[in-house]
């Protein structure tokens, strides 16, 4: 069985009255369900409006096109993939911070939602490359940029020694998301904890390698 996105409000309760924020949230929730069940191509704006119990005119007033709505759905759940920026004054080791940034210790339900989100993003990006480009252009997806900024500031503060910030950013992204990409459902109850343990160990090895290489200031830039 395919995991499905939990398409309710991600962090706060739904507004009691159908104000502008509540209406927008209802549309995003309805679109989330439709995109997950039907896919981007087969999801019509009429279907989203029907699920949200609004007119198409009202839908278009808030989301002029379907791509914009898809980006809103991804943005609504993107915190499950990357927890950045970090809180001001956070005190922990780079290792512990990266475990938090990549949300490696989330609950089973959050894990299933994240897997469904990755499935949706990968499936639709393969079918519609222009949709993936739109997500990057609108910054609905900006994990690489945020992680790059975090590494840069860690280097400035002395928490990490980074030789080449672009290489280190890409390596960490590949290490984590390469292992998190859905391939098949874990049949063994111990499979996910083992996979997470392996990701953590790869991060530790990467951090040790980064420290051993030393710094080259010319390769560092905040942007």
PDB file of N, CA and C in Angstrom, residues 31 33-49 66:
ATOM      1  N   UNK A  31      -6.270  20.041  -2.142  1.00  0.00           N
ATOM      2  CA  UNK A  31      -5.346  19.818  -3.254  1.00  0.00           C
ATOM      3  C   UNK A  31      -4.339  18.730  -2.912  1.00  0.00           C
ATOM      4  N   UNK A  33      -4.755  16.138  -0.946  1.00  0.00           N
ATOM      5  CA  UNK A  33      -5.425  14.846  -1.085  1.00  0.00           C
ATOM      6  C   UNK A  33      -5.571  14.457  -2.556  1.00  0.00           C
ATOM      7  N   UNK A  34      -5.979  15.411  -3.369  1.00  0.00           N
ATOM      8  CA  UNK A  34      -6.210  15.125  -4.788  1.00  0.00           C
ATOM      9  C   UNK A  34      -4.907  14.792  -5.513  1.00  0.00           C
ATOM     10  N   UNK A  35      -3.855  15.582  -5.284  1.00  0.00           N
ATOM     11  CA  UNK A  35      -2.568  15.329  -5.942  1.00  0.00           C
ATOM     12  C   UNK A  35      -2.010  13.968  -5.544  1.00  0.00           C
ATOM     13  N   UNK A  36      -2.153  13.617  -4.272  1.00  0.00           N
ATOM     14  CA  UNK A  36      -1.631  12.337  -3.788  1.00  0.00           C
ATOM     15  C   UNK A  36      -2.393  11.169  -4.404  1.00  0.00           C
ATOM     16  N   UNK A  37      -3.708  11.301  -4.488  1.00  0.00           N
ATOM     17  CA  UNK A  37      -4.542  10.209  -5.000  1.00  0.00           C
ATOM     18  C   UNK A  37      -4.517  10.112  -6.526  1.00  0.00           C
ATOM     19  N   UNK A  38      -4.563  11.266  -7.206  1.00  0.00           N
ATOM     20  CA  UNK A  38      -4.772  11.274  -8.657  1.00  0.00           C
ATOM     21  C   UNK A  38      -3.537  11.649  -9.467  1.00  0.00           C
ATOM     22  N   UNK A  39      -2.585  12.326  -8.841  1.00  0.00           N
ATOM     23  CA  UNK A  39      -1.448  12.852  -9.591  1.00  0.00           C
ATOM     24  C   UNK A  39      -1.739  14.248 -10.104  1.00  0.00           C
ATOM     25  N   UNK A  40      -0.682  14.947 -10.497  1.00  0.00           N
ATOM     26  CA  UNK A  40      -0.826  16.337 -10.928  1.00  0.00           C
ATOM     27  C   UNK A  40      -1.680  16.457 -12.188  1.00  0.00           C
ATOM     28  N   UNK A  41      -1.407  15.618 -13.185  1.00  0.00           N
ATOM     29  CA  UNK A  41      -2.090  15.735 -14.477  1.00  0.00           C
ATOM     30  C   UNK A  41      -3.588  15.471 -14.363  1.00  0.00           C
ATOM     31  N   UNK A  42      -3.967  14.480 -13.564  1.00  0.00           N
ATOM     32  CA  UNK A  42      -5.373  14.084 -13.480  1.00  0.00           C
ATOM     33  C   UNK A  42      -6.167  14.884 -12.452  1.00  0.00           C
ATOM     34  N   UNK A  43      -5.482  15.740 -11.717  1.00  0.00           N
ATOM     35  CA  UNK A  43      -6.183  16.583 -10.746  1.00  0.00           C
ATOM     36  C   UNK A  43      -6.601  17.880 -11.413  1.00  0.00           C
ATOM     37  N   UNK A  44      -7.879  18.088 -11.558  1.00  0.00           N
ATOM     38  CA  UNK A  44      -8.389  19.324 -12.159  1.00  0.00           C
ATOM     39  C   UNK A  44      -8.692  20.345 -11.066  1.00  0.00           C
ATOM     40  N   UNK A  45      -8.725  21.599 -11.460  1.00  0.00           N
ATOM     41  CA  UNK A  45      -9.106  22.638 -10.499  1.00  0.00           C
ATOM     42  C   UNK A  45     -10.558  22.443 -10.059  1.00  0.00           C
ATOM     43  N   UNK A  46     -11.373  21.889 -10.938  1.00  0.00           N
ATOM     44  CA  UNK A  46     -12.766  21.606 -10.572  1.00  0.00           C
ATOM     45  C   UNK A  46     -12.832  20.573  -9.451  1.00  0.00           C
ATOM     46  N   UNK A  47     -11.955  19.568  -9.525  1.00  0.00           N
ATOM     47  CA  UNK A  47     -11.929  18.534  -8.488  1.00  0.00           C
ATOM     48  C   UNK A  47     -11.468  19.112  -7.151  1.00  0.00           C
ATOM     49  N   UNK A  48     -10.472  19.978  -7.198  1.00  0.00           N
ATOM     50  CA  UNK A  48      -9.992  20.606  -5.957  1.00  0.00           C
ATOM     51  C   UNK A  48     -11.082  21.482  -5.354  1.00  0.00           C
ATOM     52  N   UNK A  49     -11.748  22.263  -6.205  1.00  0.00           N
ATOM     53  CA  UNK A  49     -12.831  23.129  -5.725  1.00  0.00           C
ATOM     54  C   UNK A  49     -13.960  22.302  -5.119  1.00  0.00           C
ATOM     55  N   UNK A  66      -2.665  25.936 -11.263  1.00  0.00           N
ATOM     56  CA  UNK A  66      -2.491  24.668 -10.548  1.00  0.00           C
ATOM     57  C   UNK A  66      -1.056  24.472 -10.071  1.00  0.00           C
TER      58      UNK A  66
END
